[in-house]
Amino acid sequence: MSSSRTPRLLVLGATVALLTSGCFSSPADGGSSDPAAEGRISLAMLQPPRSGLNPLTDDAFKLSRWSTAETLVVLDADGDAQPSLATEWTQTDDLTWRFTVREGVEFHDGTELTAEQAAAALTAANEASPRPRILDGVDLTAVADGSDVVVTTGEPDPLVPQRLSSPQLAVLAAAAYGANGRVDPVGTGTGPFELVAVDGTSGATLDRFDGYWGDPAAAAGIDVAFVPDGTARAAALRTGTADVVEAVPVSQAGLVDEELVHEVPMPRTNTLYLNTASGPFADPAVRAAARAAVERATIVETVYEGRADIAEGLLGPAVPWAAGLREDQADPSAAPVPAGTTITLGTFTDRAELPEVAVLLEQQLEAVGFTVEQDVREYAFIEADALAGAFDAFILSRATVLDSGDPVAYMYSDFACEGSFNISQLCDPAVDAALAEAAAATPGPERQRAVIDAERAVLATGAAVPMLHERVIQGEAAGVSGAVRDPRERALISADTTVGED
């Protein structure tokens, strides 16, 4: 173990110098850049924006974690819908819901939140190309009627309130929505912090918004640095350069004061996706051979140092009801790997553990007869190829209840014929039927059972090999109070978050 850490320590010294020489944004007003002096929060984040902080993309979750863009509805710890920019809602028939818009809400640009603007924001999301994945398979319209937004779906959808909690359906001021689908969140949100500047993929600056409709932010602002290198993020925590750090790598957690690191069980599954449409894994028996080769416990103990849970299915301990409903499932029969079978295995560097997982998987797959060629890049440069089916196998750390607090959206996105994130290129009638049944089920026990049935249908295809369920390690410097430890990765800095003296 000591030999593997020596290079990391050498890199650590270099990255400390990098971080302390200007990675973090300065306050936009040109005042002191010392976060403690300003009562500002320095935040080191895992990934830079992929789409210029367009809230109709995955970048929306950054805006949500900064408390700058808000939705009509939020979810509580149990995944139940609660008021936010909407104060109440009712379902008037199978297809129609009415949401009453909160009065007295001011956008950061000084304009007023109205039902018309809320409906326009939802319409912009619905008409975007590509659409936010929370709307995959959903025919949705939104119109204003007095102080209400009336949402209509083409088919009965019991999860409309939960869908509207997705950060990708945040309501921004009219000025945010430009031509060609461009949406600019700078100065157009409603949260306790106003996004005032973005420095490309380097950082962002937010200031407290004094006109916020709720309790005002305790901190003066947030200075964000995007630090894809995990060693650098850990160094920022160790040196006090950052107050809050996203996703401290497991390999670095032992180098940080244990009082500064906090494990949060995540609804996030590290999965091996197998290309079912072309290449060797178009054969179910070859997929089964790959599945049988994966030694989950070895990956958990070696790469994650025991800080993860061995996967029994797509849904892990952060979805507590799943394990009790799951039944034993017979695995598809594996065949010997045909001689000379070469596969391409892709993953990305943004999550520090994944390249190490790829190394172990290569060894495990080659032990049963595969020849493995790896392709490892930054996520921004590999996502398009993965979605296009350019790899035979792809390792992905995937959030399973990211959008609606319900796993169906993730399962549809990843495994339905029309799913927008279908890395496995899977199109199976039995899977689509199970997903349709789950999507139509009423929230509660009925829906939970249908979700597990859909999980069983997906696993029966061999298109996905769930390996482990992650626990995120969040770093918080001494003196930080009120940072949110959110399994759904929607919240991080809230109005209550403060930094203080050590």
XYZ file of C-alpha atoms in Angstrom:
502
model
C 0.000 0.000 0.000
C 2.786 2.432 0.829
C 4.364 2.048 -2.609
C 1.094 2.942 -4.331
C 0.711 6.127 -2.321
C 4.163 7.583 -2.854
C 3.352 9.101 -6.274
C 0.123 10.572 -4.899
C 2.040 12.369 -2.175
C 4.391 13.857 -4.751
C 1.451 15.069 -6.811
C -0.174 16.415 -3.678
C 2.616 18.919 -3.109
C 2.330 20.202 -6.659
C -1.427 20.537 -6.531
C -1.342 22.478 -3.266
C 0.753 25.087 -5.032
C -1.704 25.135 -7.917
C -4.757 25.520 -5.718
C -3.276 28.252 -3.576
C -2.239 30.256 -6.627
C -5.699 31.192 -7.799
C -7.967 28.239 -8.550
C -10.782 29.687 -6.473
C -12.809 32.560 -7.834
C -12.622 35.953 -6.202
C -15.695 37.895 -5.125
C -17.211 39.684 -8.096
C -17.215 43.071 -6.354
C -13.425 43.128 -6.294
C -13.232 43.032 -2.510
C -11.029 40.838 -0.360
C -10.435 37.358 -1.774
C -9.964 35.897 1.713
C -13.079 33.743 2.218
C -12.854 33.865 6.013
C -12.646 37.661 6.020
C -15.671 37.904 3.763
C -17.723 35.169 5.395
C -17.594 33.486 2.003
C -17.547 29.743 1.336
C -14.784 28.243 -0.810
C -16.075 25.172 -2.632
C -14.061 22.628 -4.637
C -16.266 20.685 -7.048
C -15.615 17.437 -8.866
C -16.536 18.197 -12.486
C -16.527 21.403 -14.535
C -19.676 22.390 -16.393
C -20.349 20.256 -19.458
C -22.818 22.615 -21.118
C -21.959 26.109 -19.975
C -24.169 25.729 -16.874
C -27.248 25.319 -19.042
C -29.888 24.265 -16.476
C -31.608 22.000 -19.005
C -28.598 19.664 -18.794
C -26.802 17.862 -15.974
C -25.192 21.206 -15.113
C -28.498 21.984 -13.396
C -27.328 19.983 -10.393
C -24.465 22.413 -9.851
C -26.916 25.304 -9.763
C -29.078 23.373 -7.301
C -26.088 22.529 -5.091
C -25.204 26.225 -5.016
C -28.771 27.221 -4.037
C -29.082 29.641 -6.940
C -31.806 28.020 -9.094
C -35.050 26.667 -7.639
C -37.934 24.485 -8.744
C -41.667 24.551 -8.109
C -41.359 21.494 -5.856
C -38.620 19.966 -3.682
C -38.280 16.514 -2.148
C -37.912 15.678 1.519
C -35.645 12.963 2.872
C -38.235 10.288 2.070
C -38.638 11.468 -1.516
C -42.049 13.042 -0.897
C -42.908 16.281 -2.721
C -42.862 19.508 -0.682
C -43.598 23.174 -1.579
C -40.945 25.487 -2.975
C -41.793 28.020 -5.702
C -45.225 26.403 -5.727
C -47.104 26.548 -2.442
C -49.619 23.785 -3.177
C -50.930 21.540 -5.945
C -53.866 19.352 -6.789
C -54.569 16.693 -9.380
C -57.812 17.664 -11.091
C -58.072 14.591 -13.344
C -55.908 11.728 -14.590
C -53.924 14.020 -16.885
C -54.050 17.439 -15.226
C -52.338 19.056 -12.240
C -52.587 22.616 -10.921
C -49.634 24.235 -9.119
C -50.160 27.521 -7.272
C -47.143 29.803 -7.721
C -45.719 31.465 -4.628
C -46.338 35.216 -4.385
C -43.620 37.752 -3.637
C -40.725 35.895 -5.282
C -38.167 38.071 -7.041
C -35.727 36.806 -9.647
C -32.130 37.881 -9.282
C -32.589 40.331 -12.177
C -35.349 42.138 -10.275
C -38.315 40.774 -12.216
C -41.216 39.028 -10.469
C -42.035 35.337 -10.557
C -45.417 34.778 -12.189
C -47.375 31.757 -13.294
C -46.729 32.845 -16.886
C -42.962 32.738 -16.408
C -43.089 29.432 -14.538
C -45.103 27.915 -17.404
C -42.683 29.409 -19.945
C -39.711 27.846 -18.145
C -41.334 24.407 -18.168
C -42.235 24.839 -21.834
C -38.633 25.744 -22.687
C -37.462 22.550 -20.997
C -40.084 20.487 -22.783
C -39.103 21.909 -26.186
C -35.341 21.643 -25.650
C -33.251 19.337 -27.812
C -32.238 17.129 -26.190
C -34.938 17.336 -23.559
C -34.015 16.998 -19.882
C -33.988 13.290 -19.106
C -36.632 13.730 -16.391
C -39.031 14.246 -19.327
C -37.982 11.103 -21.183
C -41.136 9.390 -22.361
C -43.376 12.166 -20.997
C -45.748 14.263 -23.135
C -46.066 17.405 -20.997
C -47.543 20.855 -21.513
C -47.657 23.788 -19.100
C -49.861 26.881 -19.305
C -50.685 29.703 -16.908
C -54.169 30.132 -15.491
C -54.280 33.056 -13.086
C -51.802 32.346 -10.298
C -51.629 28.655 -11.200
C -49.538 26.652 -13.624
C -51.638 23.929 -15.208
C -49.546 20.906 -16.187
C -51.059 18.323 -18.516
C -49.551 15.004 -19.540
C -50.428 12.794 -22.492
C -50.745 9.737 -20.255
C -51.560 9.460 -16.545
C -48.389 10.219 -14.601
C -48.533 9.868 -10.824
C -45.072 11.399 -10.452
C -45.710 14.855 -11.898
C -44.861 16.668 -8.619
C -41.687 14.618 -8.212
C -40.703 15.329 -11.817
C -41.060 19.058 -11.244
C -38.554 18.800 -8.398
C -35.763 17.973 -10.856
C -33.097 20.700 -10.945
C -33.331 20.500 -14.736
C -36.812 22.035 -14.444
C -35.682 25.068 -12.434
C -37.645 28.251 -13.086
C -35.484 31.156 -14.258
C -36.294 34.716 -15.284
C -37.412 35.416 -18.851
C -34.038 36.979 -19.633
C -32.351 33.610 -19.152
C -33.936 32.051 -22.223
C -32.223 33.023 -25.464
C -32.130 31.883 -29.042
C -31.178 28.382 -30.150
C -32.110 26.858 -26.814
C -29.390 28.711 -24.902
C -30.278 29.268 -21.236
C -28.104 31.582 -19.119
C -28.445 31.191 -15.336
C -26.192 34.163 -14.489
C -28.315 36.657 -12.553
C -31.612 34.946 -13.402
C -32.341 32.486 -10.581
C -34.416 32.795 -7.399
C -32.240 31.181 -4.729
C -30.530 32.682 -1.656
C -27.312 32.980 -3.701
C -27.053 34.841 -7.014
C -24.720 33.519 -9.686
C -22.770 36.630 -10.697
C -19.816 35.303 -12.714
C -18.632 32.151 -14.430
C -15.033 31.589 -15.463
C -15.484 28.897 -18.104
C -14.560 25.518 -16.689
C -12.363 27.035 -13.964
C -14.791 28.467 -11.441
C -17.840 30.511 -10.575
C -18.782 33.259 -8.129
C -22.048 33.649 -6.241
C -23.106 36.428 -3.881
C -25.805 36.469 -1.229
C -29.102 37.694 -2.731
C -30.672 40.091 -0.250
C -34.068 39.985 -1.964
C -34.532 36.258 -1.394
C -38.111 35.236 -0.576
C -37.052 32.820 2.182
C -34.552 33.000 5.008
C -31.485 34.935 3.822
C -28.162 33.215 3.323
C -25.866 33.295 6.347
C -22.725 33.438 4.179
C -21.750 36.381 2.012
C -21.217 34.207 -1.026
C -19.669 31.125 -2.595
C -16.389 30.937 -4.496
C -16.362 27.802 -6.633
C -13.397 26.025 -8.193
C -13.845 23.110 -10.573
C -11.111 20.648 -9.619
C -11.402 17.348 -11.537
C -8.186 16.029 -9.995
C -9.098 14.175 -6.807
C -5.674 14.616 -5.230
C -5.980 18.359 -5.717
C -9.405 18.423 -4.071
C -8.085 16.523 -1.070
C -5.107 18.882 -0.910
C -7.471 21.842 -0.859
C -9.197 20.348 2.185
C -5.967 19.469 3.966
C -4.456 22.920 3.453
C -7.635 24.854 4.256
C -7.834 26.272 0.717
C -11.379 24.942 0.410
C -14.106 24.958 3.040
C -16.249 22.287 1.379
C -14.978 19.642 -1.037
C -17.038 17.366 -3.257
C -16.127 13.698 -3.586
C -12.827 13.212 -1.796
C -11.367 10.101 -3.461
C -11.154 6.987 -1.329
C -7.430 6.878 -2.012
C -7.042 10.306 -0.409
C -9.457 9.984 2.511
C -6.838 8.336 4.723
C -4.509 11.309 4.222
C -7.062 13.766 5.601
C -7.993 14.374 9.237
C -10.869 11.930 9.826
C -12.908 14.690 11.467
C -13.006 16.536 8.142
C -14.407 13.675 6.045
C -18.001 12.466 6.118
C -19.295 9.342 4.340
C -22.727 9.648 2.770
C -24.416 6.516 1.379
C -25.306 7.332 -2.192
C -28.008 6.134 -4.581
C -25.129 5.717 -7.005
C -24.172 2.431 -8.610
C -20.874 1.628 -10.281
C -22.058 -0.421 -13.255
C -20.434 -2.184 -16.185
C -22.599 -1.499 -19.240
C -22.293 -4.040 -22.078
C -23.083 -3.133 -25.688
C -26.001 -5.356 -26.681
C -26.342 -4.032 -30.230
C -22.959 -4.797 -31.767
C -19.672 -6.513 -31.049
C -19.063 -9.574 -28.876
C -21.659 -8.617 -26.267
C -24.491 -8.748 -28.761
C -24.434 -12.433 -27.780
C -26.228 -12.914 -24.405
C -23.994 -15.872 -23.551
C -20.868 -13.730 -23.937
C -22.451 -11.056 -21.770
C -23.083 -13.735 -19.170
C -19.428 -14.774 -19.326
C -18.356 -11.202 -18.628
C -20.814 -10.921 -15.749
C -19.518 -14.130 -14.201
C -15.936 -12.856 -14.453
C -16.560 -9.750 -12.353
C -15.304 -10.140 -8.786
C -17.209 -7.420 -6.956
C -15.713 -7.987 -3.519
C -12.181 -7.621 -4.868
C -13.051 -4.272 -6.438
C -14.697 -2.999 -3.242
C -11.813 -3.999 -0.992
C -8.971 -3.085 -3.346
C -10.089 0.122 -5.051
C -12.598 1.476 -2.532
C -10.772 0.246 0.580
C -14.068 -1.140 1.857
C -15.858 2.227 1.575
C -18.592 0.884 -0.726
C -21.282 -1.786 -0.740
C -21.240 -4.860 -2.998
C -24.108 -4.567 -5.478
C -26.952 -7.071 -5.366
C -28.906 -5.130 -7.975
C -29.156 -1.760 -9.668
C -30.480 -0.134 -6.477
C -28.410 -0.084 -3.304
C -28.696 0.695 0.418
C -29.569 4.347 -0.223
C -32.891 3.032 -1.582
C -33.748 1.176 1.626
C -36.890 -0.597 0.452
C -35.210 -2.322 -2.505
C -33.354 -5.112 -0.706
C -36.446 -6.390 1.077
C -38.384 -6.748 -2.171
C -35.600 -8.294 -4.234
C -35.820 -12.062 -4.840
C -33.130 -14.481 -5.918
C -32.656 -14.386 -9.649
C -31.079 -17.084 -11.816
C -28.245 -15.676 -13.883
C -28.242 -16.277 -17.650
C -26.024 -19.190 -18.686
C -22.472 -18.212 -19.556
C -20.615 -19.677 -22.509
C -16.872 -20.062 -22.932
C -15.352 -16.902 -24.388
C -14.601 -17.493 -28.083
C -10.902 -17.485 -28.818
C -9.571 -14.132 -29.948
C -12.457 -12.101 -28.506
C -11.203 -8.524 -28.149
C -13.289 -5.885 -26.405
C -12.913 -2.151 -25.866
C -13.437 -1.064 -22.262
C -14.093 2.626 -21.676
C -14.350 4.813 -18.607
C -13.383 8.303 -17.466
C -10.891 9.990 -15.180
C -13.176 12.484 -13.432
C -13.967 9.954 -10.723
C -10.561 8.877 -9.521
C -11.552 5.299 -8.686
C -12.879 4.393 -12.135
C -9.531 4.007 -13.940
C -8.424 1.728 -11.106
C -11.639 -0.264 -11.467
C -10.890 -0.559 -15.182
C -7.467 -2.052 -14.428
C -8.962 -4.700 -12.146
C -11.761 -5.461 -14.575
C -9.276 -5.886 -17.381
C -7.463 -8.493 -15.297
C -10.691 -10.288 -14.369
C -12.005 -10.337 -17.939
C -8.710 -11.460 -19.414
C -8.606 -14.276 -16.860
C -11.652 -15.833 -18.581
C -10.404 -15.341 -22.122
C -11.175 -11.787 -23.251
C -8.525 -9.496 -24.707
C -9.188 -6.028 -23.312
C -8.244 -2.668 -24.820
C -8.844 0.290 -22.521
C -9.915 3.813 -23.496
C -9.857 6.211 -20.537
C -10.472 9.960 -20.956
C -12.072 12.916 -19.199
C -15.848 12.538 -19.152
C -16.451 15.546 -21.378
C -14.432 13.877 -24.134
C -15.856 10.373 -23.862
C -19.597 10.737 -23.170
C -20.624 11.181 -26.816
C -18.744 8.057 -27.878
C -20.233 6.043 -25.022
C -23.773 7.065 -25.938
C -23.097 6.283 -29.598
C -22.140 2.685 -28.768
C -18.456 3.081 -29.582
C -17.414 0.760 -26.727
C -18.082 -2.893 -26.086
C -18.101 -2.221 -22.348
C -18.233 0.975 -20.345
C -17.783 1.591 -16.621
C -20.046 4.304 -15.272
C -20.748 5.666 -11.819
C -24.480 6.319 -12.176
C -26.910 8.093 -9.877
C -30.091 6.017 -9.672
C -32.613 8.472 -8.182
C -31.037 11.737 -9.268
C -33.966 13.387 -10.977
C -37.355 12.669 -9.424
C -36.298 10.856 -6.279
C -37.702 7.771 -8.005
C -35.644 5.115 -9.841
C -37.964 4.777 -12.833
C -36.549 7.830 -14.631
C -33.015 6.449 -14.355
C -34.086 2.992 -15.512
C -36.005 4.390 -18.461
C -33.152 6.668 -19.466
C -30.570 3.884 -19.335
C -32.476 0.781 -20.477
C -35.600 1.693 -22.460
C -35.538 1.505 -26.248
C -36.081 5.277 -26.380
C -33.915 6.088 -23.366
C -31.624 9.066 -23.820
C -28.698 7.572 -21.861
C -28.788 4.035 -23.203
C -25.068 3.166 -23.180
C -25.896 -0.543 -23.504
C -27.906 0.170 -26.674
C -30.563 -2.091 -25.142
C -33.977 -2.474 -26.745
C -35.926 -5.304 -25.166
C -39.758 -5.548 -25.230
C -39.893 -7.201 -21.802
C -37.820 -4.408 -20.278
C -39.936 -1.715 -21.911
C -43.123 -3.372 -20.659
C -41.799 -3.604 -17.106
C -40.673 0.016 -17.187
C -44.095 1.121 -18.476
C -45.805 -0.723 -15.634
C -43.480 0.865 -13.073
C -44.013 4.331 -14.536
C -47.797 3.991 -14.248
C -47.834 2.643 -10.702
C -48.979 4.750 -7.772
C -46.181 5.963 -5.472
C -45.775 3.670 -2.479
C -45.637 -0.136 -2.157
C -47.228 -0.771 -5.556
C -44.617 1.323 -7.343
C -41.749 -0.122 -5.325
C -42.705 -3.653 -6.337
C -42.995 -2.615 -9.985
C -39.555 -0.983 -9.835
C -37.969 -4.190 -8.554
C -39.739 -6.142 -11.289
C -38.217 -3.750 -13.844
C -34.814 -4.176 -12.253
C -35.173 -7.948 -12.600
C -36.066 -7.583 -16.294
C -33.012 -5.421 -16.955
C -30.629 -7.780 -15.154
C -32.054 -10.752 -17.045
C -30.764 -9.246 -20.300
C -27.179 -9.087 -19.017
C -26.892 -5.571 -20.444
C -25.716 -4.149 -17.126
C -23.512 -5.642 -14.443
C -23.962 -3.657 -11.211
C -20.718 -3.910 -9.266
C -20.959 -1.712 -6.197
C -22.881 1.106 -4.544
C -20.789 4.107 -3.671
C -20.538 6.163 -0.548
C -19.472 9.695 -1.318
C -16.848 11.210 0.952
C -17.597 14.875 1.496
C -14.932 17.124 2.940
C -15.789 19.927 5.344
C -13.114 22.097 6.929
C -13.099 22.801 10.647
C -15.553 25.608 11.349
C -17.952 24.733 8.543
C -21.544 24.425 9.672
C -24.696 23.566 7.775
C -23.210 21.972 4.665
C -25.822 19.561 3.317
C -24.907 15.860 3.076
C -27.397 14.921 0.435
C -27.569 11.359 -0.964
C -29.327 12.687 -4.078
C -26.561 15.208 -4.832
C -29.056 18.034 -5.224
C -28.059 20.135 -2.235
C -24.683 21.084 -0.814
C -24.472 24.761 0.121
C -27.689 26.079 1.639
C -28.805 29.347 3.155
C -27.744 27.933 6.527
C -24.175 27.026 5.534
C -21.482 29.061 7.303
C -17.742 29.081 7.757
C -16.056 30.151 10.977
C -12.899 30.092 12.980
C -11.079 26.805 13.488
